[in-house]
Amino acid sequence: MKITASLFFAKSLIFPKAEKKSSARKSLFGAMLCIGLSIVPLIVVVSVTNGMIEGMTERLIGLSSSHLQAYIADSIDEVSSAENLCEYAAGLKEVEGIKNVFPQVELSALAAGKNNRSGIEIRAMQKDIFKANKSFNTFFTVLEGSLDSFEKSGGKDHCAVIGQKLASDLNLHAGDTFRIISIKKINGRISPKLTSFSVSAIISSGYQELDQFWVFIPLETAYASLSLESASYGMLLETSDAFSSDLPRIQFAVREYFGRYANVYRWDEIHSAEFENFSSTKVLLIFVMLLIVLVASINISSAVIMLVMERRKEIAILKSIGASPNGIKVSFLLAALACAAGGILFGLPLGLILSVNANRIIKMLEAVTNFFIHFFSDTSIKLLDPAYYLSEIPVNLPVFQILLIVFSTLLLSVIVSYIPAKKAGREKPLDILRSL
């Protein structure tokens, strides 16, 4: 039995010429619908999780650790003043592979607002950081105030840029004044030091867990007005590509530049726990979705079994005129494959459309949900809470993974249909005809 004959028989299994009711055919189209509906959430989950993980990764790298981060010893003269630290940082640009260097001083302190207090992480950086650093310029959104006063501030101007969550906790707005309480030592005794700052701007990275405690102040202000006895000195180092295989070599070159006066870490070393969590969550979600596709594929196996039972007469006639068992088997496998392909043609475009419009759909569901909630209370919910997720999903359509889903679905449909198709090929014409 030639492949053309198998194709023709497979076509007749799906689209028979005779106008008669067929439970097997209905079951086959039902299985196709199930395949399509199971692919839709799988495409959406893969696209959304890829976008979320990519968005969080970009923010963790760009705003927190950069590609490389150096922690410098606090005992050397190069960190004794803002000018010395900036000069020290400028020398790093001579290291091959380093594109930009941003010095910073980090200090844990306490912030006191109008009514509340909160622990904070002070990040003293150069005044032009929000323009000079591409990630800062891209990911930070100014919600209140302006960055101009921060960029034009002098050493004695106590300007600060704070995160949205911290502003909410301390009940602060642009132009308000708050106090930073740091620790200083006098004659071996620890005492608090209070410094007042005005809020130049309130910003958000779109990922609250990352920026909820950050307070940015000019580097010169930190040296002039804060007690830096418990501060840590560091540098954020940018290369051409954070995911380059050349990053370890650049890390080693930077270590040689600093010698024994600094420790240098890659971004994947600093954020290893976060990325392991992201990866495991993504794998688990995809595994669950693939189980759904597997269950839907089993429907194809049931449909093929019913199809074999309905077409036993045709199988007997074909085998009596010389059709081979493999030819019959291939026909039923092709029918199952066509059913899976039909489900993919239905589910794939729908999944892609929902993925691209994920943010609009979530906002619409959020509005509808809050509309009904307002009948019972004054509270409202936020489906994408920035305390746990990004405030907006940067949808990323992973072409390779989508192709892998398509291939896996087709392969599963063939695997689950192999046994009933093989039994159809082994049917004996005499036994079939006697039972009719």
mmCIF file with all atom_site columns, N, CA and C in Angstrom, residues 20 38 94 137 154 185 204 245 254 343 365:
data_model
loop_
_atom_site.group_PDB
_atom_site.id
_atom_site.type_symbol
_atom_site.label_atom_id
_atom_site.label_alt_id
_atom_site.label_comp_id
_atom_site.label_asym_id
_atom_site.label_entity_id
_atom_site.label_seq_id
_atom_site.pdbx_PDB_ins_code
_atom_site.Cartn_x
_atom_site.Cartn_y
_atom_site.Cartn_z
_atom_site.occupancy
_atom_site.B_iso_or_equiv
_atom_site.pdbx_formal_charge
_atom_site.auth_seq_id
_atom_site.auth_comp_id
_atom_site.auth_asym_id
_atom_site.auth_atom_id
_atom_site.pdbx_PDB_model_num
ATOM 1  N N  . LYS A 1 20  ? -23.437 10.530 6.574  1.00 0.00 ? 20  LYS A N  1
ATOM 2  C CA . LYS A 1 20  ? -24.031 9.732  7.647  1.00 0.00 ? 20  LYS A CA 1
ATOM 3  C C  . LYS A 1 20  ? -23.440 10.183 8.980  1.00 0.00 ? 20  LYS A C  1
ATOM 4  N N  . SER A 1 38  ? -6.146  23.476 24.871 1.00 0.00 ? 38  SER A N  1
ATOM 5  C CA . SER A 1 38  ? -5.039  23.215 25.792 1.00 0.00 ? 38  SER A CA 1
ATOM 6  C C  . SER A 1 38  ? -3.775  23.965 25.384 1.00 0.00 ? 38  SER A C  1
ATOM 7  N N  . GLU A 1 94  ? 39.894  51.637 31.444 1.00 0.00 ? 94  GLU A N  1
ATOM 8  C CA . GLU A 1 94  ? 41.046  51.156 30.680 1.00 0.00 ? 94  GLU A CA 1
ATOM 9  C C  . GLU A 1 94  ? 41.060  49.632 30.594 1.00 0.00 ? 94  GLU A C  1
ATOM 10 N N  . ASN A 1 137 ? 17.753  55.131 33.181 1.00 0.00 ? 137 ASN A N  1
ATOM 11 C CA . ASN A 1 137 ? 16.960  56.004 32.307 1.00 0.00 ? 137 ASN A CA 1
ATOM 12 C C  . ASN A 1 137 ? 15.763  55.270 31.715 1.00 0.00 ? 137 ASN A C  1
ATOM 13 N N  . GLY A 1 154 ? 24.230  70.585 44.717 1.00 0.00 ? 154 GLY A N  1
ATOM 14 C CA . GLY A 1 154 ? 25.619  70.656 45.146 1.00 0.00 ? 154 GLY A CA 1
ATOM 15 C C  . GLY A 1 154 ? 25.837  69.754 46.343 1.00 0.00 ? 154 GLY A C  1
ATOM 16 N N  . LYS A 1 185 ? 30.187  57.331 65.412 1.00 0.00 ? 185 LYS A N  1
ATOM 17 C CA . LYS A 1 185 ? 30.922  56.986 66.632 1.00 0.00 ? 185 LYS A CA 1
ATOM 18 C C  . LYS A 1 185 ? 31.686  58.198 67.138 1.00 0.00 ? 185 LYS A C  1
ATOM 19 N N  . SER A 1 204 ? 9.592   54.791 40.349 1.00 0.00 ? 204 SER A N  1
ATOM 20 C CA . SER A 1 204 ? 9.231   53.372 40.429 1.00 0.00 ? 204 SER A CA 1
ATOM 21 C C  . SER A 1 204 ? 9.907   52.642 39.286 1.00 0.00 ? 204 SER A C  1
ATOM 22 N N  . SER A 1 245 ? 29.796  35.170 27.060 1.00 0.00 ? 245 SER A N  1
ATOM 23 C CA . SER A 1 245 ? 30.699  34.155 27.611 1.00 0.00 ? 245 SER A CA 1
ATOM 24 C C  . SER A 1 245 ? 32.035  34.753 28.012 1.00 0.00 ? 245 SER A C  1
ATOM 25 N N  . VAL A 1 254 ? 39.274  42.703 35.980 1.00 0.00 ? 254 VAL A N  1
ATOM 26 C CA . VAL A 1 254 ? 38.923  43.732 36.968 1.00 0.00 ? 254 VAL A CA 1
ATOM 27 C C  . VAL A 1 254 ? 39.517  43.380 38.323 1.00 0.00 ? 254 VAL A C  1
ATOM 28 N N  . GLY A 1 343 ? -5.956  21.270 15.709 1.00 0.00 ? 343 GLY A N  1
ATOM 29 C CA . GLY A 1 343 ? -6.006  21.914 17.023 1.00 0.00 ? 343 GLY A CA 1
ATOM 30 C C  . GLY A 1 343 ? -4.957  22.995 17.157 1.00 0.00 ? 343 GLY A C  1
ATOM 31 N N  . LEU A 1 365 ? -10.082 42.797 33.093 1.00 0.00 ? 365 LEU A N  1
ATOM 32 C CA . LEU A 1 365 ? -10.567 41.923 34.160 1.00 0.00 ? 365 LEU A CA 1
ATOM 33 C C  . LEU A 1 365 ? -10.494 42.622 35.514 1.00 0.00 ? 365 LEU A C  1
#
